Short mmCIF file of C-alpha atoms in Angstrom, two decimals:
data_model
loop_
_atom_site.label_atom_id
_atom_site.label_comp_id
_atom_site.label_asym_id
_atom_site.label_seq_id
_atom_site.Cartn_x
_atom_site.Cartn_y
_atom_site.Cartn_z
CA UNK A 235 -18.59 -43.75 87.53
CA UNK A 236 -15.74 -45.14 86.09
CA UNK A 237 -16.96 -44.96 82.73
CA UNK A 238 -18.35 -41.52 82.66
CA UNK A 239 -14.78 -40.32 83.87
CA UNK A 240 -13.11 -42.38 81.37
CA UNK A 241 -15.25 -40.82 78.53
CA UNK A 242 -14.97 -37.25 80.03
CA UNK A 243 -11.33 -37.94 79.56
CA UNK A 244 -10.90 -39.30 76.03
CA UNK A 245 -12.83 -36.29 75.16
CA UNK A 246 -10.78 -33.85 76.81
CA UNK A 247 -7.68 -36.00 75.10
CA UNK A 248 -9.78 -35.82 72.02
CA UNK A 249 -9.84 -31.91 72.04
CA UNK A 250 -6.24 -31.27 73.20
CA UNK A 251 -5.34 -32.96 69.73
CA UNK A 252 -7.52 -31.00 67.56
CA UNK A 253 -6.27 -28.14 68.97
CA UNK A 254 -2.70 -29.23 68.46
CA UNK A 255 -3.22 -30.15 64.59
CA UNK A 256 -5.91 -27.35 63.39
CA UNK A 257 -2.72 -24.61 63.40
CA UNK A 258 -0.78 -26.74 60.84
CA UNK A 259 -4.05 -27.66 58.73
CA UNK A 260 -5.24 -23.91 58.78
CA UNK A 261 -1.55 -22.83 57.60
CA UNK A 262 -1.44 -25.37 54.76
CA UNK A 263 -4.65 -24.58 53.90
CA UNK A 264 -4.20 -20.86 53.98
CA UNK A 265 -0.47 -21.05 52.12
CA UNK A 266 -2.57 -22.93 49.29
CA UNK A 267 -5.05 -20.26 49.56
CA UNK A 268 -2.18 -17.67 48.82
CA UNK A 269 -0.27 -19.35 46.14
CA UNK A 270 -2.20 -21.28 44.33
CA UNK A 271 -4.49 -18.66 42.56
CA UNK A 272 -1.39 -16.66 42.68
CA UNK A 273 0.87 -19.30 40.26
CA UNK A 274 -2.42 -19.56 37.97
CA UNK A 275 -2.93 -15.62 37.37
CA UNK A 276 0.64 -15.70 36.28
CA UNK A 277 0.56 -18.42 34.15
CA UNK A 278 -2.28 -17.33 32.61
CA UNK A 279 -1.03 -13.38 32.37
CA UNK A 280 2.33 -14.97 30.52
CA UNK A 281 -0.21 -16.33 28.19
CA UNK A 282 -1.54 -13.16 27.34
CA UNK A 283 0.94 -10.51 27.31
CA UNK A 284 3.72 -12.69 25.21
CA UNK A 285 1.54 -12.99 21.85
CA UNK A 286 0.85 -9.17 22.67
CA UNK A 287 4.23 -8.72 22.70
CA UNK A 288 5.49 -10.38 19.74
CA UNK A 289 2.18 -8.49 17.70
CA UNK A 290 3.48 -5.31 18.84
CA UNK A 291 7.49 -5.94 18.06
CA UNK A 292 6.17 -7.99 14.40
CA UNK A 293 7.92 -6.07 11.51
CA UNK A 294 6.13 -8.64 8.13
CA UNK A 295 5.34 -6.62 4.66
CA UNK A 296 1.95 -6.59 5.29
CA UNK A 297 2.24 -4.87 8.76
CA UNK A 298 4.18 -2.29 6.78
CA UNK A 299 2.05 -2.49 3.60
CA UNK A 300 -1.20 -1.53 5.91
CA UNK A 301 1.19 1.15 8.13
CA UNK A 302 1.84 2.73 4.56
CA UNK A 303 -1.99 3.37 3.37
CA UNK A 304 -3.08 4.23 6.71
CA UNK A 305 -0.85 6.90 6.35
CA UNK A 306 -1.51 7.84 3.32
CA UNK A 307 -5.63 7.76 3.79
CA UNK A 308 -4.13 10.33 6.64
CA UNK A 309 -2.18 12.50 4.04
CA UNK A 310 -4.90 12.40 1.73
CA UNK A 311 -7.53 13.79 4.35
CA UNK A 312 -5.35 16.41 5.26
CA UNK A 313 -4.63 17.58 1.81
CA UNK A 314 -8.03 17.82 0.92
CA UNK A 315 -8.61 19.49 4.23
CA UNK A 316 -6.08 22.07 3.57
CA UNK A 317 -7.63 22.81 0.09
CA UNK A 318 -11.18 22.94 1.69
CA UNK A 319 -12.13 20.30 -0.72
CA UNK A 320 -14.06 17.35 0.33
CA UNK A 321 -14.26 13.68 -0.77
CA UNK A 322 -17.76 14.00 -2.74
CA UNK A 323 -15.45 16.52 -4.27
CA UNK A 324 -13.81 13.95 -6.55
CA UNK A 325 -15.74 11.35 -6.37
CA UNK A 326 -15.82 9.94 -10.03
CA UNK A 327 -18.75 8.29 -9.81
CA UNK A 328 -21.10 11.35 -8.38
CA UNK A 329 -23.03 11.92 -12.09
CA UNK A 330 -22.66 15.58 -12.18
CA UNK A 331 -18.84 14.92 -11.63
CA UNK A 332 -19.07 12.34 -14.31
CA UNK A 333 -20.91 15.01 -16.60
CA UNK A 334 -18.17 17.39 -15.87
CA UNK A 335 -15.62 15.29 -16.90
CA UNK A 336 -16.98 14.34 -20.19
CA UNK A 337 -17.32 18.23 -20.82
CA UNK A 338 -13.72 18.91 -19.72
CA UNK A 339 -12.08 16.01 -21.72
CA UNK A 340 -14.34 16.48 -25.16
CA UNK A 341 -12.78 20.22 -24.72
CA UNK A 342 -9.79 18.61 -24.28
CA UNK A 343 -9.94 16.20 -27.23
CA UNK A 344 -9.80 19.07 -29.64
CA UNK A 345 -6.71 20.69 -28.06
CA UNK A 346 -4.64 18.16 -27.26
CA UNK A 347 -3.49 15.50 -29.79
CA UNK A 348 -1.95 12.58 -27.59
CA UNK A 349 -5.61 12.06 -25.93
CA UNK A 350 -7.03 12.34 -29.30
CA UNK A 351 -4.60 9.70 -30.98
CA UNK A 352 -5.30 7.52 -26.91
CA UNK A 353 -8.59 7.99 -27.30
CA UNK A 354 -8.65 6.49 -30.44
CA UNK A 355 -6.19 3.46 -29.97
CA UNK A 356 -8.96 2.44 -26.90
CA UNK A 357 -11.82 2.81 -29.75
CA UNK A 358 -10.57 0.59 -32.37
CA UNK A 359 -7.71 -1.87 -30.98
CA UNK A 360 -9.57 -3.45 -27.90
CA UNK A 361 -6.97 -6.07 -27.99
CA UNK A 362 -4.07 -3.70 -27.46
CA UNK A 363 -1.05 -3.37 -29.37
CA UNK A 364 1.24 -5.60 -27.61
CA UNK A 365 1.52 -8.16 -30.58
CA UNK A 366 3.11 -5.19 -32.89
CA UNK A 367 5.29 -4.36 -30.12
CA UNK A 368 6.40 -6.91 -28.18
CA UNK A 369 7.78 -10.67 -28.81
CA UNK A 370 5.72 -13.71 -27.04
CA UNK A 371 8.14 -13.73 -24.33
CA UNK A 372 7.85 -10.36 -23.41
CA UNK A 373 3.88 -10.75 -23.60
CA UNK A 374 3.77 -13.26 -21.72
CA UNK A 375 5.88 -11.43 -19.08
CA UNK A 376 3.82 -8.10 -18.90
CA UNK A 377 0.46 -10.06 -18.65
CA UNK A 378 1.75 -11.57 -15.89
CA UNK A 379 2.55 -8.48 -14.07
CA UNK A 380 -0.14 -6.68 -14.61
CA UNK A 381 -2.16 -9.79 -13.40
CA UNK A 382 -0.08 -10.06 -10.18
CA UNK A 383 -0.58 -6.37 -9.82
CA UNK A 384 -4.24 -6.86 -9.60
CA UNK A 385 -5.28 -5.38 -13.25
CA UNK A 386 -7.50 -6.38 -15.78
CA UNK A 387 -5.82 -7.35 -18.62
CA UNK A 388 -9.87 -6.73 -20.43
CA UNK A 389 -9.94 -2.93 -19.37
CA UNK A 390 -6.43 -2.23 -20.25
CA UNK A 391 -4.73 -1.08 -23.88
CA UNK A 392 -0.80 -1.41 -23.49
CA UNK A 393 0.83 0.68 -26.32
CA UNK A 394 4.02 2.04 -27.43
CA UNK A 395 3.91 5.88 -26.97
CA UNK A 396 5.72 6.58 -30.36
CA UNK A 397 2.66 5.56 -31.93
CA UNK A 398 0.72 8.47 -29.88
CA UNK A 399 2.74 11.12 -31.25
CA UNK A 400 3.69 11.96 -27.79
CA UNK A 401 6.98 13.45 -28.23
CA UNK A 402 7.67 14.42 -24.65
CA UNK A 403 7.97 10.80 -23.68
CA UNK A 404 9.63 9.60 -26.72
CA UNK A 405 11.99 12.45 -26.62
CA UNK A 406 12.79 11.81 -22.72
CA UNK A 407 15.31 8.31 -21.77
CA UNK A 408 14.34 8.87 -17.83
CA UNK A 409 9.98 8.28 -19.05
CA UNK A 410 9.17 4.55 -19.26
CA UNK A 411 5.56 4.80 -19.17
CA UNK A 412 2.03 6.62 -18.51
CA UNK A 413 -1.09 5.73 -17.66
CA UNK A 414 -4.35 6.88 -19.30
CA UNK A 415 -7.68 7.22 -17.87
CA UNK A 416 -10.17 7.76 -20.03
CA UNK A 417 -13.84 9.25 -19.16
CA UNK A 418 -15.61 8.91 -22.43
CA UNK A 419 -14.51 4.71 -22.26
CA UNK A 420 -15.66 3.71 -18.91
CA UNK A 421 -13.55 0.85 -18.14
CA UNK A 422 -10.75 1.35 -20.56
CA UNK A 423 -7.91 2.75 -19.81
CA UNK A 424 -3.69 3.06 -21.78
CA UNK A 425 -0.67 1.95 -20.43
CA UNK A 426 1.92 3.84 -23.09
CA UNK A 427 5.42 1.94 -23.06
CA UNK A 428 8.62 4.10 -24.16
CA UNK A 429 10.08 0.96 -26.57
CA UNK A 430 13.20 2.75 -27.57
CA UNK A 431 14.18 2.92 -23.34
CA UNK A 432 17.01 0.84 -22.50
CA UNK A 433 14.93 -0.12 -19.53
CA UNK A 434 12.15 -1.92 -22.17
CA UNK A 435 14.69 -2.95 -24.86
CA UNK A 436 16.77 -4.60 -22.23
CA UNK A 437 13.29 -6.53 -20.78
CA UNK A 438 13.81 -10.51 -20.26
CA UNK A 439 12.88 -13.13 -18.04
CA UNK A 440 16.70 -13.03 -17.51
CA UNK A 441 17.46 -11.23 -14.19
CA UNK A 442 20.83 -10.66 -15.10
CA UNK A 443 20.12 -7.73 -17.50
CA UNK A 444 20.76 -5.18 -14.49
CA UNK A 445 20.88 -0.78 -14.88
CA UNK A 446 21.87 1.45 -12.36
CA UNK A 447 22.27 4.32 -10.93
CA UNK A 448 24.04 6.36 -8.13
CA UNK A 449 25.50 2.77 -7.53
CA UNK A 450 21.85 1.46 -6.86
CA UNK A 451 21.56 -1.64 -8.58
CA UNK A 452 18.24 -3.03 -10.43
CA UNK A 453 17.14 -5.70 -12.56
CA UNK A 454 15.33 -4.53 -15.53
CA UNK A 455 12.24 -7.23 -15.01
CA UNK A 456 11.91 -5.72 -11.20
CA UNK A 457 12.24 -1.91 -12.36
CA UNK A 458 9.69 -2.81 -14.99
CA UNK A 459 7.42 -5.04 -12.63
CA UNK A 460 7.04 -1.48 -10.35
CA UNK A 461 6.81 0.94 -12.95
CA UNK A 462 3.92 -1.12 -13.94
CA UNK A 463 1.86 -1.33 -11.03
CA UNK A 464 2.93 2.19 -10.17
CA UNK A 465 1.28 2.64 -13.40
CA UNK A 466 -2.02 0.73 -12.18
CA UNK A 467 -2.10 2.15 -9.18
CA UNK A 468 -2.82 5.24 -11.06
CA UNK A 469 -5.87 3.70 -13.39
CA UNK A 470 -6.74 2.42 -9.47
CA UNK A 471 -7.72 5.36 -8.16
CA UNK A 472 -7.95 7.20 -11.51
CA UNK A 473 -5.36 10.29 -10.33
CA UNK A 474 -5.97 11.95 -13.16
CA UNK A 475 -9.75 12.03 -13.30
CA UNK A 476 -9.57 13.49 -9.82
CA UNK A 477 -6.99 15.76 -10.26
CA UNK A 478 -9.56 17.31 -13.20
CA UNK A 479 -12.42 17.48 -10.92
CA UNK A 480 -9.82 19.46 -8.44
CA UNK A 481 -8.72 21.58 -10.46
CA UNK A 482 -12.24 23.21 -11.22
CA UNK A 483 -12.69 24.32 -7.59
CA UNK A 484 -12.07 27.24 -6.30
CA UNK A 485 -9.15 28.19 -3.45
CA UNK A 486 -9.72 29.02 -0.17
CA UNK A 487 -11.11 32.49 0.58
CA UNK A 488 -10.21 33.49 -3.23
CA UNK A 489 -11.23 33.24 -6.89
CA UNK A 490 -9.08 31.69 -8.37
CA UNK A 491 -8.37 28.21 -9.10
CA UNK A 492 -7.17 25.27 -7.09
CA UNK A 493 -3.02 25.00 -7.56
CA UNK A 494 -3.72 20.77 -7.49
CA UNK A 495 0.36 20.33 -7.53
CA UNK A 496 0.12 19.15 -3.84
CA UNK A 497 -2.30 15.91 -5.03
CA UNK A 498 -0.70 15.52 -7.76
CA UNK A 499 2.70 14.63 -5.72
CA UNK A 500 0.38 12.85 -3.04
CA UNK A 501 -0.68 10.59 -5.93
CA UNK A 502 3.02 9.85 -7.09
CA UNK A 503 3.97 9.17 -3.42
CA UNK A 504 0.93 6.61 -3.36
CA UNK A 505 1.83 5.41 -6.91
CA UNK A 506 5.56 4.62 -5.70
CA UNK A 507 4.64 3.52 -2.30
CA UNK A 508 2.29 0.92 -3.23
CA UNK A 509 4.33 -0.20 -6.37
CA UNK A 510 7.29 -0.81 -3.94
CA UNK A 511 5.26 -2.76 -1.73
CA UNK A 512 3.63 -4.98 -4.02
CA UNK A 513 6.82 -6.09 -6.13
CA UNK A 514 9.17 -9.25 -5.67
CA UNK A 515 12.06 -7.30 -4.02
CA UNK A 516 10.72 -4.15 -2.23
CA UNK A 517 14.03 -3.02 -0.46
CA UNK A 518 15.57 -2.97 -3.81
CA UNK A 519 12.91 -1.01 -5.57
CA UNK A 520 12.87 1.70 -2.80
CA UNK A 521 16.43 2.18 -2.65
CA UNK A 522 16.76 2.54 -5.74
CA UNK A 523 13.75 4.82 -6.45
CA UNK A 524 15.69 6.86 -3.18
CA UNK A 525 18.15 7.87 -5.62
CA UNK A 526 16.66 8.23 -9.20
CA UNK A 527 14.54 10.94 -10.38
CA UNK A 528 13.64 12.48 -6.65
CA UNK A 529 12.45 15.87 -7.52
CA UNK A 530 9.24 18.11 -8.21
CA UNK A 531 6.41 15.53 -8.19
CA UNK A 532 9.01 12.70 -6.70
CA UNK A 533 10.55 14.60 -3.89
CA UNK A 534 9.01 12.13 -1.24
CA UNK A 535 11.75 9.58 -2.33
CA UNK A 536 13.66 12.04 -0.40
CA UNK A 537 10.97 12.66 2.46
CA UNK A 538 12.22 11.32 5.93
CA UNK A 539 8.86 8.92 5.55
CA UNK A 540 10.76 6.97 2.44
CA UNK A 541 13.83 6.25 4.23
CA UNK A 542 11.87 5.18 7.03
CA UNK A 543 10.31 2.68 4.78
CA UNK A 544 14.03 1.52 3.64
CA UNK A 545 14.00 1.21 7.19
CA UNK A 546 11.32 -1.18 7.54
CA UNK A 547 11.53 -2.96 4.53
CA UNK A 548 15.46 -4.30 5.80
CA UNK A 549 14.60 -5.38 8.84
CA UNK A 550 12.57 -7.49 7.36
CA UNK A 551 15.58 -8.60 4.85
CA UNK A 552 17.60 -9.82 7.55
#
């Protein structure tokens, strides 16, 4: 008897104590419950959201290099949109465009003298005319450049424009260069250099031979580095072949001929843009662009979208 009452009573005692201790195991357990998954969804949310934060705030030339053709991709669509035209449109490799533009520019060929005296320079000087025009140093120093700017030093003639008979340019200080696309030369096109401008007889590897103007300082090797890739940037997308093949369609609603001056200044404004972006010292190029020559075809170096780019380009310069 004694024993059952004795076990009857360690087990009551037995009870009494788990009862006593469950509350503070069940409110540790629970607390850990609470907090613990609570502590790891925060780490792991810091993890997240701070590189998403510092992608979002990141200001590098790139980010702005790919911010700039996006927007200009966007320009172009809407220009083309507003003319009705389409991208087939001017697409220089559709053959009947191709076959227009060898009709067009063998018309041309007997009216206009520069592309006839270009045309020729591409037909019988494949190696260019740099070594009549330029010393070794300055060689040296435009290959470069037009190899940094992405061209092909085997499709492209550089020549002095004086030998083109082009009067305009070697009449006019403020034109350095031109580019030439030619469409009976697939794969060729002209660079023409103005050699009498004190922009080209000023060229060195010295960065100390500086111009200016409106108090916007540039070095001559930097002015001359964008002017050429603006320059390529035009045999890139061959502006002028397109601009032809615009200029042969018809308006909206009406019969009469595309007015093609609004590409024409889109292709400037993406000739500049990218120029600026791709040269050594980009803030310095588009300031000084700001202020030279910003009319007619260059008006956008007055647009509120260039001095945003200033913007850009100095915060990175900090």
């Amino acid at each position: 008897m004694f024993k059952h009452l004795f076990s009857l009573i360690f087990t009551l005692f037995c009870q009494i104590m788990a009862l006593m201790v469950a509350p503070i195991w069940l409110n540790d357990s629970i607390l850990a419950l609470n907090l613990t998954p609570k502590a790891q969804l925060t780490t792991s949310q810091q993890v997240i959201t701070k590189p998403t934060q510092a992608q979002t705030s990141e200001c590098t030339i790139e980010a702005i290099k790919q911010a700039q053709i996006n927007r200009l991709a966007a320009k172009k669509a809407q220009i083309l949109q507003n003319y009705g035209a389409t991208e087939q449109q001017i697409n220089c490799q559709n053959r009947q465009n191709q076959q227009f533009l060898k009709q067009a520019y063998s018309q041309n060929l007997k009216t206009d003298q520069f592309l006839a005296n270009a045309e020729h320079c591409l037909a019988t000087h494949p190696g260019g005319y740099l070594p009549n025009i330029f010393d070794n140093n300055k060689i040296k120093l435009i290959c470069n450049l037009v190899k940094n700017c992405g061209g092909d030093l085997n499709q492209i003639i550089i020549g002095n424009c004086k030998s083109l008979n082009y009067t305009a340019v070697a009449a006019n200080a403020n034109i350095k260069m031109f580019a030439y696309c030619s469409a009976l030369t697939p794969g060729k096109h002209f660079i023409g250099i103005n050699t009498d401008s004190h922009l080209v007889k000023n060229l060195s590897n010295n960065t100390d031979n500086i111009i200016s103007h409106n108090g916007h300082k540039i070095s001559c090797q930097l002015l001359f580095a964008q002017l050429i890739g603006h320059e390529l940037c035009h045999i890139k997308y061959q502006d002028n072949l397109t601009v032809t093949l615009l200029s042969r369609l018809k308006a909206k609603n009406t019969n009469l001929r595309l007015d093609t001056t609004a590409y024409e200044a889109f292709c400037e404004e993406r000739a500049d843009t990218l120029s600026v972006l791709n040269c050594a010292n980009p803030l310095i190029a588009a300031k000084y662009l700001q202020n030279n020559c910003a009319e007619g075809l260059y008006s956008h170096r007055k647009s509120p979208e260039w001095q945003q780019l200033i913007n850009d380009l100095a915060r990175i310069a900090r």
